Amino acid sequence: KAVDEIQRRPATRLLWQEVGTGEPLFNGEAIRTSEKGEVRIQFADSDRYLDLEPESLIVIQQSKGEIALDLMEGSLFVAAAKEGSTGSNTALVLNSASGKVDLSKASVNLSKSGGNQVDVQVLEGSASIKGKDGKDKIINSGNAGALGANGLQFNKADLQILSPAIGKITYVDPDDKENISFKWKGFPAGLKVSLYTGASRKDLKEWDHISANDETSFKTALPLGKPFWKLVAKDPQTQKIIAESSVYRADIQARYAPTVIFPLADAKIPAPKAPFDMAFKWQKGDETNHIVLEVAKDPALKQKIATKNFTTEESFTLPALTEGDYYWRMSSYFEGTEKPATGKIQKFTITKAEEKIVPKDPV
């Protein structure tokens, strides 16, 4: 699946060629993306895939029982094959100057911004590296390391990004002045931590920061889209960079409450009989995980008469309502977020339907 300009170069040729969605890739080909290009590479024999981000370059090679990746520049997300799926026995490895990293059982974010060093962050599962000395080192879920010519270097103060979740969509309230929370652990104490962001990994500028007060989180607002970002820790006196994270790419999307179809705000519903069965109708968003409907007798929703959860439904009938005022609200929940997108509290009134007087025929 290709977005914007994606190019390939077969192993036996010197010229780059454009590649589009649905085209096959072959052994030994190099793939590169433009400044806004993205490509998902799906393996034909399994549910494993790779997401290559903008301004990136990889080479894919296949031999018996193994697929090898060479990340030359940029960043790459590797999704692990599901256990027991077709093709899950094929090993997937990252080649490096210091050995091979086995990515077969892990979802991993890889990035390379210069030199021979590759930053490796395991998001799920575990990865292992076999060094030139023949020994294996394991990187478990949530851990990261820098893979250089001397192997994978571990440090007790290695930075871990806790929020936002790497490799997942971040849903935000577009009207919130501080819509994203950045949390981490591992920076040395007493440093000024800054967020750098930009449309390109090569052009990141300072966006926001916290002073050197040993805090490990801050909130800020970022525009919707897919900006690149990294965290940088500096000496507050000299402004010298002491440590920094890998460069990541966010996917920031707006979250909205369900669209209400019926009843509308301040609607007066004539009831032909009492008690009355009230029908609610709405339209859910494509990315919504589940929806909550709350109905109460008071504007603060403290005297609730119903709280209902829905996953795929877009209507519900609440039975046996008497005449009077009611207040209701709908909220959308999204995967990976605890805070819902909450709609406005709206009022409707059930009234007694007026009886129609049928005129008698004249004698």
Tab-separated table of C-alpha atoms in Angstrom:
chain	number	residue	atom	x	y	z
A	1	LYS	CA	0.000	0.000	0.000
A	2	ALA	CA	1.674	3.201	-1.197
A	3	VAL	CA	0.942	6.815	-0.252
A	4	ASP	CA	2.594	9.671	-2.186
A	5	GLU	CA	5.866	8.934	-4.000
A	6	ILE	CA	7.430	5.518	-3.356
A	7	GLN	CA	10.378	4.197	-5.367
A	8	ARG	CA	12.031	0.819	-5.791
A	9	ARG	CA	15.400	-0.209	-7.168
A	10	PRO	CA	15.964	-3.829	-8.153
A	11	ALA	CA	19.266	-5.321	-7.041
A	12	THR	CA	20.552	-5.574	-10.627
A	13	ARG	CA	19.693	-1.993	-11.699
A	14	LEU	CA	20.917	1.523	-10.975
A	15	LEU	CA	17.768	3.524	-11.744
A	16	TRP	CA	14.922	4.090	-9.288
A	17	GLN	CA	11.394	3.241	-10.431
A	18	GLU	CA	8.055	4.311	-8.994
A	19	VAL	CA	5.994	1.640	-7.275
A	20	GLY	CA	2.265	1.753	-6.523
A	21	THR	CA	-0.312	0.012	-4.366
A	22	GLY	CA	-0.723	-3.691	-5.125
A	23	GLU	CA	2.571	-4.186	-6.967
A	24	PRO	CA	4.826	-7.098	-5.963
A	25	LEU	CA	8.282	-6.566	-4.450
A	26	PHE	CA	11.141	-8.983	-5.012
A	27	ASN	CA	14.247	-10.289	-3.309
A	28	GLY	CA	17.095	-7.788	-3.006
A	29	GLU	CA	15.075	-4.663	-3.850
A	30	ALA	CA	15.628	-1.326	-2.155
A	31	ILE	CA	12.555	0.732	-1.219
A	32	ARG	CA	12.628	4.442	-0.442
A	33	THR	CA	9.967	6.979	0.495
A	34	SER	CA	9.663	10.688	-0.274
A	35	GLU	CA	9.226	13.475	2.274
A	36	LYS	CA	5.511	12.654	2.560
A	37	GLY	CA	5.610	9.078	1.321
A	38	GLU	CA	4.438	6.067	3.299
A	39	VAL	CA	4.351	2.413	2.348
A	40	ARG	CA	3.035	-0.739	3.992
A	41	ILE	CA	4.708	-3.940	2.825
A	42	GLN	CA	2.571	-7.024	3.428
A	43	PHE	CA	4.262	-10.417	3.283
A	44	ALA	CA	2.462	-12.816	0.960
A	45	ASP	CA	2.757	-15.871	3.221
A	46	SER	CA	1.742	-14.368	6.595
A	47	ASP	CA	-0.094	-11.534	8.374
A	48	ARG	CA	3.231	-9.821	9.148
A	49	TYR	CA	3.816	-6.377	7.638
A	50	LEU	CA	6.231	-3.446	7.643
A	51	ASP	CA	5.350	0.265	7.735
A	52	LEU	CA	8.081	2.410	6.192
A	53	GLU	CA	7.817	6.069	7.166
A	54	PRO	CA	8.668	9.193	5.123
A	55	GLU	CA	12.309	9.842	4.145
A	56	SER	CA	13.316	6.237	4.751
A	57	LEU	CA	15.288	3.611	2.828
A	58	ILE	CA	15.422	-0.168	3.338
A	59	VAL	CA	16.705	-3.211	1.471
A	60	ILE	CA	14.784	-6.511	1.766
A	61	GLN	CA	16.507	-9.820	1.101
A	62	GLN	CA	15.134	-13.333	1.378
A	63	SER	CA	16.984	-16.609	1.780
A	64	LYS	CA	15.818	-20.050	2.869
A	65	GLY	CA	13.733	-19.677	6.024
A	66	GLU	CA	14.724	-16.053	6.616
A	67	ILE	CA	13.832	-12.497	5.551
A	68	ALA	CA	16.529	-9.910	6.273
A	69	LEU	CA	16.105	-6.127	6.501
A	70	ASP	CA	18.786	-3.482	6.096
A	71	LEU	CA	17.601	-0.093	7.391
A	72	MET	CA	19.780	2.457	5.618
A	73	GLU	CA	17.938	5.615	6.701
A	74	GLY	CA	14.727	6.731	8.405
A	75	SER	CA	12.351	4.663	10.510
A	76	LEU	CA	10.396	1.476	10.215
A	77	PHE	CA	7.637	-0.265	12.182
A	78	VAL	CA	7.660	-4.072	12.159
A	79	ALA	CA	4.447	-5.877	13.137
A	80	ALA	CA	4.914	-9.370	14.525
A	81	ALA	CA	3.178	-12.312	12.886
A	82	LYS	CA	0.416	-13.830	14.964
A	83	GLU	CA	1.402	-17.071	16.625
A	84	GLY	CA	0.330	-20.075	14.589
A	85	SER	CA	-0.440	-18.046	11.465
A	86	THR	CA	0.739	-19.126	8.026
A	87	GLY	CA	4.336	-18.076	7.450
A	88	SER	CA	5.022	-17.285	11.114
A	89	ASN	CA	7.889	-19.796	11.093
A	90	THR	CA	9.866	-17.643	8.633
A	91	ALA	CA	12.482	-15.703	10.602
A	92	LEU	CA	12.598	-11.912	10.216
A	93	VAL	CA	15.952	-10.335	11.084
A	94	LEU	CA	17.607	-6.925	11.026
A	95	ASN	CA	21.139	-6.912	9.648
A	96	SER	CA	23.732	-4.749	11.371
A	97	ALA	CA	27.491	-4.363	11.602
A	98	SER	CA	27.470	-6.088	14.990
A	99	GLY	CA	25.252	-9.063	14.195
A	100	LYS	CA	21.646	-9.999	13.482
A	101	VAL	CA	18.616	-8.948	15.495
A	102	ASP	CA	15.836	-11.544	15.418
A	103	LEU	CA	12.507	-9.685	15.127
A	104	SER	CA	10.359	-12.776	14.505
A	105	LYS	CA	8.494	-12.588	17.824
A	106	ALA	CA	8.272	-8.836	18.293
A	107	SER	CA	6.562	-5.671	17.158
A	108	VAL	CA	9.415	-3.200	16.899
A	109	ASN	CA	10.077	0.428	16.034
A	110	LEU	CA	13.439	0.933	14.294
A	111	SER	CA	15.018	4.282	13.467
A	112	LYS	CA	18.292	5.441	11.989
A	113	SER	CA	19.145	9.114	11.596
A	114	GLY	CA	22.845	9.054	10.814
A	115	GLY	CA	25.944	6.895	11.139
A	116	ASN	CA	25.719	3.157	11.745
A	117	GLN	CA	23.614	3.282	14.910
A	118	VAL	CA	20.053	1.923	14.811
A	119	ASP	CA	17.668	2.659	17.675
A	120	VAL	CA	15.575	-0.386	18.555
A	121	GLN	CA	12.416	-0.175	20.674
A	122	VAL	CA	10.395	-3.310	21.349
A	123	LEU	CA	6.680	-2.522	21.634
A	124	GLU	CA	5.340	-6.064	22.044
A	125	GLY	CA	6.974	-9.455	22.486
A	126	SER	CA	10.766	-9.765	22.582
A	127	ALA	CA	13.707	-9.488	20.193
A	128	SER	CA	17.143	-11.057	20.447
A	129	ILE	CA	20.550	-10.141	19.061
A	130	LYS	CA	23.313	-12.619	18.349
A	131	GLY	CA	26.604	-10.771	18.544
A	132	LYS	CA	29.917	-11.632	16.930
A	133	ASP	CA	30.873	-13.363	20.185
A	134	GLY	CA	28.015	-15.826	19.618
A	135	LYS	CA	26.091	-14.731	22.713
A	136	ASP	CA	22.415	-13.749	22.664
A	137	LYS	CA	20.991	-10.601	24.268
A	138	ILE	CA	17.247	-10.236	24.781
A	139	ILE	CA	15.253	-6.992	24.459
A	140	ASN	CA	11.866	-7.362	26.119
A	141	SER	CA	8.652	-5.405	25.565
A	142	GLY	CA	8.957	-1.768	26.630
A	143	ASN	CA	12.757	-1.721	26.445
A	144	ALA	CA	14.991	0.080	23.978
A	145	GLY	CA	18.628	0.140	22.994
A	146	ALA	CA	21.096	1.528	20.486
A	147	LEU	CA	22.512	-0.996	18.035
A	148	GLY	CA	25.952	0.094	16.837
A	149	ALA	CA	29.179	-1.435	15.621
A	150	ASN	CA	29.930	-2.646	19.159
A	151	GLY	CA	26.619	-4.424	19.576
A	152	LEU	CA	23.527	-3.527	21.545
A	153	GLN	CA	24.466	-1.261	24.432
A	154	PHE	CA	22.223	-1.379	27.498
A	155	ASN	CA	22.094	1.397	30.076
A	156	LYS	CA	20.139	1.460	33.331
A	157	ALA	CA	19.103	5.012	32.491
A	158	ASP	CA	17.780	4.066	29.046
A	159	LEU	CA	14.831	6.264	28.195
A	160	GLN	CA	11.386	4.699	27.987
A	161	ILE	CA	8.485	6.550	26.371
A	162	LEU	CA	5.309	5.786	28.331
A	163	SER	CA	2.971	8.155	26.482
A	164	PRO	CA	1.917	8.628	23.726
A	165	ALA	CA	1.870	4.961	22.717
A	166	ILE	CA	4.443	4.373	19.979
A	167	GLY	CA	3.017	2.883	16.785
A	168	LYS	CA	-0.619	3.551	17.716
A	169	ILE	CA	-3.129	6.269	16.865
A	170	THR	CA	-3.450	9.072	19.415
A	171	TYR	CA	-7.043	10.301	19.606
A	172	VAL	CA	-7.460	13.850	20.906
A	173	ASP	CA	-10.166	16.388	21.597
A	174	PRO	CA	-9.541	19.029	18.890
A	175	ASP	CA	-10.853	21.768	21.203
A	176	ASP	CA	-8.567	20.835	24.111
A	177	LYS	CA	-5.748	23.346	24.635
A	178	GLU	CA	-3.540	20.562	26.031
A	179	ASN	CA	-4.571	17.529	24.024
A	180	ILE	CA	-1.514	15.246	24.339
A	181	SER	CA	0.342	13.984	27.386
A	182	PHE	CA	4.045	13.073	27.080
A	183	LYS	CA	5.345	10.747	29.801
A	184	TRP	CA	8.722	9.067	30.129
A	185	LYS	CA	11.262	7.601	32.506
A	186	GLY	CA	15.023	7.300	32.275
A	187	PHE	CA	16.334	10.862	31.780
A	188	PRO	CA	18.925	11.934	34.384
A	189	ALA	CA	17.521	14.178	37.110
A	190	GLY	CA	17.726	17.967	37.008
A	191	LEU	CA	17.560	18.411	33.231
A	192	LYS	CA	15.321	20.588	31.070
A	193	VAL	CA	13.210	18.288	28.879
A	194	SER	CA	12.004	19.655	25.541
A	195	LEU	CA	9.684	18.335	22.847
A	196	TYR	CA	10.986	18.785	19.311
A	197	THR	CA	8.552	18.292	16.450
A	198	GLY	CA	8.136	18.965	12.742
A	199	ALA	CA	6.757	17.723	9.434
A	200	SER	CA	10.114	16.098	8.578
A	201	ARG	CA	12.517	14.085	10.730
A	202	LYS	CA	15.316	16.270	9.362
A	203	ASP	CA	13.686	19.525	10.433
A	204	LEU	CA	12.613	19.214	14.067
A	205	LYS	CA	12.256	22.384	16.135
A	206	GLU	CA	11.613	22.936	19.821
A	207	TRP	CA	7.878	23.041	20.479
A	208	ASP	CA	7.428	22.948	24.246
A	209	HIS	CA	9.433	22.168	27.380
A	210	ILE	CA	9.428	21.821	31.153
A	211	SER	CA	12.008	23.327	33.474
A	212	ALA	CA	14.536	21.250	35.389
A	213	ASN	CA	12.270	20.157	38.220
A	214	ASP	CA	12.563	16.381	37.870
A	215	GLU	CA	9.071	16.011	36.439
A	216	THR	CA	8.578	13.099	34.070
A	217	SER	CA	5.597	14.333	32.076
A	218	PHE	CA	3.963	17.384	30.568
A	219	LYS	CA	0.917	18.214	28.475
A	220	THR	CA	0.894	20.208	25.279
A	221	ALA	CA	-1.164	20.629	22.104
A	222	LEU	CA	-0.142	19.342	18.694
A	223	PRO	CA	-2.041	19.810	15.426
A	224	LEU	CA	-3.851	16.885	13.834
A	225	GLY	CA	-1.791	14.834	11.408
A	226	LYS	CA	1.411	12.788	11.510
A	227	PRO	CA	4.215	14.968	12.895
A	228	PHE	CA	7.648	13.620	13.767
A	229	TRP	CA	8.868	14.193	17.322
A	230	LYS	CA	11.548	13.458	19.890
A	231	LEU	CA	12.315	14.342	23.504
A	232	VAL	CA	15.574	16.125	24.291
A	233	ALA	CA	17.126	16.576	27.757
A	234	LYS	CA	19.492	19.552	28.201
A	235	ASP	CA	21.617	21.027	30.955
A	236	PRO	CA	19.502	24.027	32.070
A	237	GLN	CA	22.619	26.190	32.531
A	238	THR	CA	24.672	25.465	29.420
A	239	GLN	CA	21.806	24.207	27.163
A	240	LYS	CA	24.064	21.310	26.209
A	241	ILE	CA	22.173	18.194	25.069
A	242	ILE	CA	22.725	15.393	27.588
A	243	ALA	CA	20.347	12.761	26.213
A	244	GLU	CA	17.573	12.424	23.659
A	245	SER	CA	15.025	9.904	22.487
A	246	SER	CA	14.695	8.305	19.100
A	247	VAL	CA	12.678	10.182	16.477
A	248	TYR	CA	9.101	8.934	16.370
A	249	ARG	CA	6.130	9.673	14.172
A	250	ALA	CA	2.781	10.361	15.778
A	251	ASP	CA	-0.618	9.728	14.228
A	252	ILE	CA	-2.922	12.302	15.815
A	253	GLN	CA	-6.603	12.065	14.984
A	254	ALA	CA	-9.614	13.939	16.323
A	255	ARG	CA	-12.153	12.114	18.410
A	256	TYR	CA	-15.787	13.095	18.388
A	257	ALA	CA	-18.895	12.117	20.288
A	258	PRO	CA	-21.563	10.216	18.330
A	259	THR	CA	-23.710	12.259	15.960
A	260	VAL	CA	-27.195	12.506	17.453
A	261	ILE	CA	-30.062	11.829	15.053
A	262	PHE	CA	-32.984	11.608	17.493
A	263	PRO	CA	-34.112	13.206	19.732
A	264	LEU	CA	-32.747	16.663	18.971
A	265	ALA	CA	-32.002	19.245	21.649
A	266	ASP	CA	-35.069	20.473	23.574
A	267	ALA	CA	-37.360	18.237	21.567
A	268	LYS	CA	-40.947	17.808	22.759
A	269	ILE	CA	-42.124	14.251	22.168
A	270	PRO	CA	-45.901	13.717	22.201
A	271	ALA	CA	-46.698	10.343	23.771
A	272	PRO	CA	-49.761	8.598	22.325
A	273	LYS	CA	-49.901	6.405	25.432
A	274	ALA	CA	-48.426	6.243	28.913
A	275	PRO	CA	-45.935	4.913	29.787
A	276	PHE	CA	-44.010	5.654	26.576
A	277	ASP	CA	-41.189	3.690	24.869
A	278	MET	CA	-38.565	6.268	23.827
A	279	ALA	CA	-36.381	5.581	20.760
A	280	PHE	CA	-32.822	6.974	20.580
A	281	LYS	CA	-30.881	7.077	17.294
A	282	TRP	CA	-27.269	8.092	16.580
A	283	GLN	CA	-24.385	7.627	14.149
A	284	LYS	CA	-21.066	6.295	15.448
A	285	GLY	CA	-17.619	7.114	14.042
A	286	ASP	CA	-15.567	4.537	12.147
A	287	GLU	CA	-12.817	4.349	14.782
A	288	THR	CA	-15.112	4.236	17.814
A	289	ASN	CA	-14.477	1.294	20.145
A	290	HIS	CA	-17.749	1.564	22.040
A	291	ILE	CA	-20.459	4.085	22.948
A	292	VAL	CA	-22.135	4.926	26.250
A	293	LEU	CA	-25.669	6.354	26.515
A	294	GLU	CA	-26.711	8.029	29.775
A	295	VAL	CA	-30.301	9.086	30.551
A	296	ALA	CA	-31.339	10.910	33.752
A	297	LYS	CA	-34.081	13.001	35.314
A	298	ASP	CA	-31.769	15.908	36.211
A	299	PRO	CA	-29.340	18.164	34.204
A	300	ALA	CA	-26.317	16.927	36.186
A	301	LEU	CA	-27.050	13.280	35.273
A	302	LYS	CA	-27.037	12.234	38.931
A	303	GLN	CA	-30.532	10.723	38.969
A	304	LYS	CA	-29.820	8.206	36.201
A	305	ILE	CA	-32.524	5.916	34.944
A	306	ALA	CA	-30.302	4.186	32.354
A	307	THR	CA	-26.621	3.738	31.407
A	308	LYS	CA	-26.118	1.562	28.339
A	309	ASN	CA	-23.009	0.412	26.412
A	310	PHE	CA	-23.026	-0.248	22.663
A	311	THR	CA	-20.393	-1.497	20.219
A	312	THR	CA	-22.025	-1.694	16.778
A	313	GLU	CA	-25.614	-0.579	17.460
A	314	GLU	CA	-26.884	2.815	16.345
A	315	SER	CA	-30.295	2.807	18.056
A	316	PHE	CA	-31.903	1.871	21.352
A	317	THR	CA	-35.424	1.971	22.805
A	318	LEU	CA	-35.796	2.855	26.480
A	319	PRO	CA	-39.151	1.507	27.702
A	320	ALA	CA	-41.815	2.837	30.062
A	321	LEU	CA	-41.027	6.553	30.380
A	322	THR	CA	-43.624	8.781	31.994
A	323	GLU	CA	-44.404	12.385	31.113
A	324	GLY	CA	-41.791	14.988	32.048
A	325	ASP	CA	-38.291	16.300	31.328
A	326	TYR	CA	-35.324	13.996	30.644
A	327	TYR	CA	-31.606	14.651	30.076
A	328	TRP	CA	-29.237	12.506	28.077
A	329	ARG	CA	-25.672	12.323	26.818
A	330	MET	CA	-23.629	10.094	24.514
A	331	SER	CA	-19.887	9.428	24.730
A	332	SER	CA	-17.431	7.673	22.405
A	333	TYR	CA	-14.528	5.541	23.630
A	334	PHE	CA	-11.491	4.829	21.460
A	335	GLU	CA	-8.911	2.063	21.596
A	336	GLY	CA	-5.938	2.922	23.791
A	337	THR	CA	-7.617	5.879	25.537
A	338	GLU	CA	-9.385	5.928	28.881
A	339	LYS	CA	-10.927	9.389	28.517
A	340	PRO	CA	-13.983	9.421	26.220
A	341	ALA	CA	-15.123	12.030	23.728
A	342	THR	CA	-18.159	13.310	25.615
A	343	GLY	CA	-21.137	14.894	23.915
A	344	LYS	CA	-23.275	17.699	25.297
A	345	ILE	CA	-26.031	17.012	27.794
A	346	GLN	CA	-29.306	17.458	25.955
A	347	LYS	CA	-32.905	17.693	27.104
A	348	PHE	CA	-36.109	16.245	25.747
A	349	THR	CA	-39.642	16.386	27.125
A	350	ILE	CA	-42.351	13.751	26.900
A	351	THR	CA	-45.786	15.341	26.735
A	352	LYS	CA	-49.272	13.958	26.553
A	353	ALA	CA	-50.505	13.777	22.984
A	354	GLU	CA	-53.515	15.925	22.286
A	355	GLU	CA	-56.641	13.983	21.515
A	356	LYS	CA	-58.004	14.658	18.064
A	357	ILE	CA	-61.671	15.521	17.987
A	358	VAL	CA	-63.351	13.807	15.069
A	359	PRO	CA	-66.309	15.921	13.827
A	360	LYS	CA	-69.587	14.107	13.531
A	361	ASP	CA	-71.362	13.954	10.230
A	362	PRO	CA	-74.315	16.353	10.068
A	363	VAL	CA	-77.778	14.828	10.388
